[in-house]
Coordinates of C-alpha atoms in Angstrom, one line a residue:
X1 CA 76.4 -129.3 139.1
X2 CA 75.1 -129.0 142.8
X3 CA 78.1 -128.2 144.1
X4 CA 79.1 -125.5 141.7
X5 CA 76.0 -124.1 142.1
X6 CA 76.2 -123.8 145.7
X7 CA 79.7 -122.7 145.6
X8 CA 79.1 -120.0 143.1
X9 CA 75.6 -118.9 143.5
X10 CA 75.1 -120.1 139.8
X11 CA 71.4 -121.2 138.8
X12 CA 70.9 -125.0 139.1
X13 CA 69.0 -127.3 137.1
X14 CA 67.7 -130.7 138.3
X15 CA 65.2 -132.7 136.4
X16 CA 63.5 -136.2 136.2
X17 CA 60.6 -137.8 134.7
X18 CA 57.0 -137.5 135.7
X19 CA 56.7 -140.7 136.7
X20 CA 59.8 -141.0 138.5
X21 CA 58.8 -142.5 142.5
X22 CA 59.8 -139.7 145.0
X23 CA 60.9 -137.0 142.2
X24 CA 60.1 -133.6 144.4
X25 CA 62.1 -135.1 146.7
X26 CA 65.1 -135.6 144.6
X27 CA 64.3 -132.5 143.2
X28 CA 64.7 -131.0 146.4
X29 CA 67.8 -132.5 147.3
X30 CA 69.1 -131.2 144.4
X31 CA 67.8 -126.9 144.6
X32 CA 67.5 -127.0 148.8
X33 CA 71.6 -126.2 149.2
X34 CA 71.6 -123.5 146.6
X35 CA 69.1 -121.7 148.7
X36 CA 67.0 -120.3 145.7
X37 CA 65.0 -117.2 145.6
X38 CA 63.0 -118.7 142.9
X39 CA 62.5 -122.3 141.4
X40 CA 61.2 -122.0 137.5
X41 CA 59.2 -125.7 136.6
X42 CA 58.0 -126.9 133.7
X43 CA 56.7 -129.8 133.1
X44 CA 54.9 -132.3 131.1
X45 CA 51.0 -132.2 131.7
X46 CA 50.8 -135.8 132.9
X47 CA 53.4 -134.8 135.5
X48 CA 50.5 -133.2 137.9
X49 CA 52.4 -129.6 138.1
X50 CA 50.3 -128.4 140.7
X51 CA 51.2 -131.4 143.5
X52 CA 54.8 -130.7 142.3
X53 CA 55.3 -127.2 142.6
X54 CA 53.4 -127.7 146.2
X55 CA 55.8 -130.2 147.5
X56 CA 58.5 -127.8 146.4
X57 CA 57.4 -125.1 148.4
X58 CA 56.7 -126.9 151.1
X59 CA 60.6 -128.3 151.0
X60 CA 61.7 -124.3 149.9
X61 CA 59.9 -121.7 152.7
X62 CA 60.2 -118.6 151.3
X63 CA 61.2 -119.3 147.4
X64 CA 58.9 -118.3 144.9
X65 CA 57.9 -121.5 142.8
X66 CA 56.9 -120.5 139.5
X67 CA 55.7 -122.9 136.7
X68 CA 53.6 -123.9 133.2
X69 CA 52.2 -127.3 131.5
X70 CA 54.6 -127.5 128.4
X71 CA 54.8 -129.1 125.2
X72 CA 58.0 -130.4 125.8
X73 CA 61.1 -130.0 128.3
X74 CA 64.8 -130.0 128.1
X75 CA 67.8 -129.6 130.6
X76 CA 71.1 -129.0 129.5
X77 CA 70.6 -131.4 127.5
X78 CA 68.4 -133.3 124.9
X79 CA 65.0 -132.6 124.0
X80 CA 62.5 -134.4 126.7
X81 CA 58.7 -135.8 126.7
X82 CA 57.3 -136.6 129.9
X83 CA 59.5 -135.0 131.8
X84 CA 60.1 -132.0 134.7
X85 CA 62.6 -129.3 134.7
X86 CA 63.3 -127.2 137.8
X87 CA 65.9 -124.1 137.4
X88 CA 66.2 -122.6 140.6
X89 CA 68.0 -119.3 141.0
X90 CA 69.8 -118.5 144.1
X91 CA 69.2 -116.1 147.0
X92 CA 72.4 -114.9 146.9
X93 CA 72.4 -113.9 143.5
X94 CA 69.1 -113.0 142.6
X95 CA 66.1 -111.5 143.9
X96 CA 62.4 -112.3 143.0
X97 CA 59.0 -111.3 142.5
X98 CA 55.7 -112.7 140.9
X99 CA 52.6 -111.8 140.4
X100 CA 49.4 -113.1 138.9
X101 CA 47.6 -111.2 135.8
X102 CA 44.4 -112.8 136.3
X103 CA 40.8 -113.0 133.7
X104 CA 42.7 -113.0 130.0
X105 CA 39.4 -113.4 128.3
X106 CA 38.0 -110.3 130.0
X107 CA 40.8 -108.3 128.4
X108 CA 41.7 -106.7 132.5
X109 CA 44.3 -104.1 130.7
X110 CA 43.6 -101.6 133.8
X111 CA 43.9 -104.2 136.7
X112 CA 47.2 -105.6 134.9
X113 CA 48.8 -102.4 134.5
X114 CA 48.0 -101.6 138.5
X115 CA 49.2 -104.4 139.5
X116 CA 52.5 -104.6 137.5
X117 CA 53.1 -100.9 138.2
X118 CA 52.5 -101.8 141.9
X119 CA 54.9 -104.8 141.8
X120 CA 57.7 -102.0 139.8
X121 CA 57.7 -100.0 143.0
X122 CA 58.0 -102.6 145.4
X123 CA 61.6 -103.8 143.3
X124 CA 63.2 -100.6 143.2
X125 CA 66.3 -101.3 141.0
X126 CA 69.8 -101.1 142.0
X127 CA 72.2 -100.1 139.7
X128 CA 74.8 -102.6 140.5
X129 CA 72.5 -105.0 139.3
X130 CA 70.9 -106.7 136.2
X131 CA 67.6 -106.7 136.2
X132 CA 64.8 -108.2 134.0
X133 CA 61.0 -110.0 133.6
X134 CA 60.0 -113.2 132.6
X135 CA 56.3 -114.1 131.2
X136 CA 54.1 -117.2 131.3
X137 CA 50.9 -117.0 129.7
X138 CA 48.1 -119.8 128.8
X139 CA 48.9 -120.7 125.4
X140 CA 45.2 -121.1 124.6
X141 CA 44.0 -117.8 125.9
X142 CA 44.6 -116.6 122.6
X143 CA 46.1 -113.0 124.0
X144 CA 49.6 -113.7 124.0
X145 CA 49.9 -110.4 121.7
X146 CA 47.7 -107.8 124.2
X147 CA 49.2 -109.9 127.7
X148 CA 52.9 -109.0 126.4
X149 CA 52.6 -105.3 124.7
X150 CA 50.6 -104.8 128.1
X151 CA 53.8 -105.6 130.3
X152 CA 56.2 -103.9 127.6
X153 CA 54.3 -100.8 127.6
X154 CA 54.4 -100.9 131.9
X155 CA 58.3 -102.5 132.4
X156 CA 60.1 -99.3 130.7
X157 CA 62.5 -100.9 128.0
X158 CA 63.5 -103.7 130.6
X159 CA 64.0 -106.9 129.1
X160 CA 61.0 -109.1 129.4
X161 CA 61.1 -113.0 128.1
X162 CA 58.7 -115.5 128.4
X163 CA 56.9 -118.5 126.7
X164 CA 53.2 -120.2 126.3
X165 CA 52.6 -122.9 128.4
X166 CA 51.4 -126.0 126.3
X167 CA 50.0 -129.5 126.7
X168 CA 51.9 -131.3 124.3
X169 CA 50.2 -131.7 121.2
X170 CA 46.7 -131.8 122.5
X171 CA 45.7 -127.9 122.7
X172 CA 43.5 -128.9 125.2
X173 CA 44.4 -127.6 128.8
X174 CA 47.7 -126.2 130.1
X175 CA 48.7 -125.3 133.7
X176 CA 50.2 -122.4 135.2
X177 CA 51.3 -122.4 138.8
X178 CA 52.6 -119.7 141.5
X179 CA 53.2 -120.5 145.0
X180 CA 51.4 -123.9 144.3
X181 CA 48.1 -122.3 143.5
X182 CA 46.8 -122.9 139.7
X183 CA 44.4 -120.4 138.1
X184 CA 42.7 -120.7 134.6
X185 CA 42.9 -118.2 131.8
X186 CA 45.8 -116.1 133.6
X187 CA 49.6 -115.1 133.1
X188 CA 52.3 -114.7 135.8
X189 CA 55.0 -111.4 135.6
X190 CA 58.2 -112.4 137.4
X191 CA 60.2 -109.5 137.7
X192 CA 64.2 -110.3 138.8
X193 CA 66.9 -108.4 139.8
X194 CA 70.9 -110.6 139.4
X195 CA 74.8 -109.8 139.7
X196 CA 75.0 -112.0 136.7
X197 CA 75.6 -110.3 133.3
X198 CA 72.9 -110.8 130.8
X199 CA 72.0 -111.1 127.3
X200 CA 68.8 -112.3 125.2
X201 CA 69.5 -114.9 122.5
X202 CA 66.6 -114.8 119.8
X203 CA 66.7 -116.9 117.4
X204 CA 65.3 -118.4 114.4
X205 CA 66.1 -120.8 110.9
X206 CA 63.4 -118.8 108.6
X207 CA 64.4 -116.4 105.7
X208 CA 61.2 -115.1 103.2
X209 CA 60.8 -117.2 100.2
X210 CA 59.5 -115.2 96.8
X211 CA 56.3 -116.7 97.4
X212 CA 53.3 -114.2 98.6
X213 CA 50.1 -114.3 99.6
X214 CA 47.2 -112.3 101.0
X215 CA 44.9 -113.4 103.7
X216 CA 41.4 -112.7 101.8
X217 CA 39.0 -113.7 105.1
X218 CA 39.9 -114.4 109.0
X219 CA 38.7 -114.2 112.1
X220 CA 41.2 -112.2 114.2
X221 CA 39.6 -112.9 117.5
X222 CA 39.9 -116.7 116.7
X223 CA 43.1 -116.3 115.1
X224 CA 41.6 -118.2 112.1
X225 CA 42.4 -117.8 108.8
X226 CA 39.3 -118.6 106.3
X227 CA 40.8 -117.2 103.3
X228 CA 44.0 -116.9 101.2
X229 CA 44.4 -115.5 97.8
X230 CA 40.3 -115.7 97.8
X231 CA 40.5 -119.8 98.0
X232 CA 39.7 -122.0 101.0
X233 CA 42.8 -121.0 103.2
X234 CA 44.1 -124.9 103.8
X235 CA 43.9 -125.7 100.1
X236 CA 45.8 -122.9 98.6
X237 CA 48.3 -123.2 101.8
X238 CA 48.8 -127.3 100.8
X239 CA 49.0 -125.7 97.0
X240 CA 51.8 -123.6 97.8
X241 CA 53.7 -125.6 99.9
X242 CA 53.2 -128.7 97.4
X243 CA 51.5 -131.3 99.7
X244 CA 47.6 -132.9 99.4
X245 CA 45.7 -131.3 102.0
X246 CA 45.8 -134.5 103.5
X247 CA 49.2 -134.5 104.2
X248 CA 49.0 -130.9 106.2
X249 CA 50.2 -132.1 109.7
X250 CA 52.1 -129.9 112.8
X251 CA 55.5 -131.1 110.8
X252 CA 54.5 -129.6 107.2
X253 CA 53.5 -126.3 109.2
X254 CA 56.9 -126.4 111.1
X255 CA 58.7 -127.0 107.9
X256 CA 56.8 -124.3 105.8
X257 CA 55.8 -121.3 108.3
X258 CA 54.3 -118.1 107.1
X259 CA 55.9 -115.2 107.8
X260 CA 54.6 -111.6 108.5
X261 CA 56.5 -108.7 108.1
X262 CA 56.8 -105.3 110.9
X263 CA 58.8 -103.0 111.3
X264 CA 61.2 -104.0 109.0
X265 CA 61.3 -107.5 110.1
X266 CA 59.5 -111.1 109.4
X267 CA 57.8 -112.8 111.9
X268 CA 56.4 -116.2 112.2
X269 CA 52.7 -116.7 112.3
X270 CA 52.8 -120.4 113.0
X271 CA 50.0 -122.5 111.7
X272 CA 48.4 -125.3 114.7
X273 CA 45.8 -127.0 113.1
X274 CA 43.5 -127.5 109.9
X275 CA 39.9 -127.0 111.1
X276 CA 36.8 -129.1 109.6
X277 CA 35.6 -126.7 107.6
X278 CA 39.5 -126.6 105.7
X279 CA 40.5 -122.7 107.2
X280 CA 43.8 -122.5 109.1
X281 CA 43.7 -121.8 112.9
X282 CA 47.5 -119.8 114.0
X283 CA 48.9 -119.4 116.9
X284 CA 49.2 -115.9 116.8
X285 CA 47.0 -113.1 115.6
X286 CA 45.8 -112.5 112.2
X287 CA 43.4 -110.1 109.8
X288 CA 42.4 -109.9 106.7
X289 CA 44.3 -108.2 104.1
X290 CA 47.4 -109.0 105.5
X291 CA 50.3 -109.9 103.0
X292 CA 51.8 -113.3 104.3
X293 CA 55.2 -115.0 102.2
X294 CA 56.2 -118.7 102.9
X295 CA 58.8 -119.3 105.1
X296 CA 61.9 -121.3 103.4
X297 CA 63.9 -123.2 105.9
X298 CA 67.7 -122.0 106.9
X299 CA 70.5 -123.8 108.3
X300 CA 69.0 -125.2 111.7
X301 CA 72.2 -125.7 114.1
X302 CA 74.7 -124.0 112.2
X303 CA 73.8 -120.6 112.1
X304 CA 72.5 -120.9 116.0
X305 CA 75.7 -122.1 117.4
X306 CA 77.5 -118.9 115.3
X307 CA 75.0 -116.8 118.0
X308 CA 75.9 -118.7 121.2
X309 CA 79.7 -118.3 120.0
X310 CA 79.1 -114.7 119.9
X311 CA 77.9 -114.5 123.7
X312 CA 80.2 -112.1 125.9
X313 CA 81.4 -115.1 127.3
X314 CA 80.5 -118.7 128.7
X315 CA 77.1 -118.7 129.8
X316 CA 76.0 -120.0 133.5
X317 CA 72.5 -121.1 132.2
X318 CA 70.3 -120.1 129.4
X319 CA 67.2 -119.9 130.6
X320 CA 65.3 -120.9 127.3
X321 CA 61.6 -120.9 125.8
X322 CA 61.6 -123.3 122.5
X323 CA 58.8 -123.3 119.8
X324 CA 57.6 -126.7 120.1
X325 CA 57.2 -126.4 116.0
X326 CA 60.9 -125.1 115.5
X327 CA 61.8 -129.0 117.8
X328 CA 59.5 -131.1 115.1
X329 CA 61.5 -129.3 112.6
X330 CA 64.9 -129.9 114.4
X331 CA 63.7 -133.7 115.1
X332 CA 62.5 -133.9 111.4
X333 CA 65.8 -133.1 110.1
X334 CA 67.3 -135.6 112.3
X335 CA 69.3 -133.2 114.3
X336 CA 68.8 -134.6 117.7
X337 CA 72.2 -135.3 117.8
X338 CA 73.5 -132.3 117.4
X339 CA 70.5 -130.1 119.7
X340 CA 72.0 -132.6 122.6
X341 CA 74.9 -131.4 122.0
X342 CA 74.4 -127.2 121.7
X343 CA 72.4 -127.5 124.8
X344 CA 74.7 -129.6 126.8
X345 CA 77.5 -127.4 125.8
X346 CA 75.6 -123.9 126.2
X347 CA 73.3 -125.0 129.2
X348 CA 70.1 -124.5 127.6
X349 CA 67.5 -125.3 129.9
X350 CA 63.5 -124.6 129.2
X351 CA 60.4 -125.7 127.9
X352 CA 58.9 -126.2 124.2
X353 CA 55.8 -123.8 124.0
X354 CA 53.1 -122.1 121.8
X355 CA 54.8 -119.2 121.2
X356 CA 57.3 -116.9 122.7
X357 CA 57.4 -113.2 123.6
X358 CA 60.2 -110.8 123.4
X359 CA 60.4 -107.1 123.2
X360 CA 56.3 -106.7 123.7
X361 CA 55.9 -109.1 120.5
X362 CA 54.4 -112.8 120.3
X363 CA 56.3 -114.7 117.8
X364 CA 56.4 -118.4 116.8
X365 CA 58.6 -120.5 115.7
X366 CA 61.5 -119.0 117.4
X367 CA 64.5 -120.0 120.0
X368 CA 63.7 -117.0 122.9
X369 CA 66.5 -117.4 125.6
X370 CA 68.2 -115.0 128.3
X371 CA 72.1 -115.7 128.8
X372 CA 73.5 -115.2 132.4
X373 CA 76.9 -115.0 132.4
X374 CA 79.7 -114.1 134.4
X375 CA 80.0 -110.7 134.8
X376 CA 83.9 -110.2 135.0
X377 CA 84.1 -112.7 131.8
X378 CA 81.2 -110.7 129.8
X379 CA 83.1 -107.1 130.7
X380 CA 86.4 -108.4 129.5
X381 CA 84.9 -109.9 126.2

């Protein structure tokens, strides 16, 4: 995989676990001969991200190290606890640039949109080029939704990706990390330019069930949910779904999402907890007198592969941002197996997160990945 990658210029992916003795040194054995321009790292957050993506600057002068806390990992292969992923993306193939958007729970719309306008005309494009933005936000800042319609409304139809950075199952802390400095409450914009062909892959197993309801009370601001169908929101959820409230858990919300629907389309509002006083707390936004329908689970593999078959071509990497909910489901199902498999195959490399944003929208629930391929293999097919 070094080699190629080196040979080709193709993005190259070296992992480990946390605990692994001398890991950014491998680590750097690995990315050093590709020469990146950037090194993406996610990692578990026992793994001490900061330290890490330190040690890999200090082994990469000049690369841009960009990096979140996640909820899980995976590398071209199976999915991973405990572990780190590095996807570094090389100077001869891509170009780079990051920037911080700092103070999320001061709502900084004005200094965000300077800033990312001032980044856009520092990366003129070139037309011989693919170019495109990734996103990494706190995934307990709670403004996924404003953070991503911000950057859509300043990147001019340019594809922009990204994920919430986690902390396993805690929802306690999560880390973000640019050029081995860490800052609270923040999001980072990379913006790349890359002779690779590319191509989102956005995916999801949900299809709306006929059963409705209306959220009669939240909070929007604390994405809480008081309220459905005038009853104490986690007791008619369990009711509907068929489960005591006893029994509502991170797997019964994977299995049975609620769905809201835009534009013409449904979009998961994933549920993350049951709070003491029995409302529902989301990971996305949420008001009151919205109409909400239960998700009913879809095939889980089959339907995805169909979409990676339908790629113009063999992907290099697919730089990927995983629900950690949509991998409980998968893992519930027993489908390890065959995930190991699709991602080996495809190259899926990532993190699990909480949530995902494409197009200027924060979704849940939902397989978010950008396809590089080969551009004389993607214009034939």
């Amino acid at each position: 995989m070094q080699r190629e990658g080196v040979q080709s210029g193709r993005p190259v992916v070296a992992s480990g676990q946390s605990d692994e003795p001398g890991l950014v040194a491998r680590l750097l054995a690995e990315l050093g001969p590709a020469a990146p321009a950037a090194v993406m790292v996610f990692a578990s957050p026992s793994a001490g991200l900061t330290g890490i993506a330190q040690g890999l600057g200090e082994g990469l002068p000049g690369c841009r190290v960009i990096g979140c806390s996640s909820a899980g990992e995976f590398a071209c292969g199976g999915y991973c606890s405990g572990s780190v992923v590095a996807i570094g993306l090389p100077a001869s193939r891509f170009r780079a640039d990051a920037i911080w958007l700092r103070n999320l729970p001061g709502l900084g719309v004005s200094d965000w949109m300077a800033d990312l306008r001032a980044q856009m005309a520092r990366f003129e494009p070139n037309g011989r080029r693919s170019r495109f933005g990734l996103l990494l936000i706190d995934g307990l800042s709670q403004q996924e939704e404003l953070v991503a319609a911000t950057v859509d409304a300043v990147s001019h139809r340019l594809p922009v990706l990204g994920g919430s950075a986690g902390d396993g199952l805690r929802f306690e802390q999560t880390c973000l990390v640019l050029d081995g400095v860490s800052h609270a409450d923040s999001a980072i914009f990379c913006l790349f330019e890359t002779d690779f062909a590319i191509e989102e892959v956005i995916f999801d197993h949900f299809s709306p069930s006929a059963t409705r309801m209306v959220v009669t009370q939240a909070i929007p601001e604390e994405r809480l949910i008081l309220e459905i169908n005038a009853e104490p929101a986690a007791e008619e959820y369990a009711r509907l779904i068929g489960v005591p409230v006893a029994a509502l858990n991170p797997r019964a919300f994977a299995e049975n999402p609620l769905l809201v629907r835009m534009g013409g389309q449904y979009y998961v509002r994933a549920i993350r907890e049951v709070t003491p006083q029995g409302g529902l707390t989301l990971m996305s936004s949420i008001e009151t007198g919205v109409m909400m329908t239960l998700g009913r689970a879809d095939d889980l593999t089959h339907g995805f592969e169909a979409r990676l078959r339908a790629l113009g071509g063999p992907p290099v990497l697919i730089l990927t941002f995983d629900c950690i909910l949509r991998r409980l489901a998968l893992e519930q199902a027993g489908l390890e197996a065959a995930v190991a498999r699709i991602f080996g195959q495809y190259r899926i490399a990532g993190f699990n997160t909480y949530g995902e944003q494409h197009g200027g929208v924060h979704v849940n629930q939902t397989f978010v990945g950008l396809a590089f391929l080969d551009p004389e293999a993607a214009h034939a097919a």
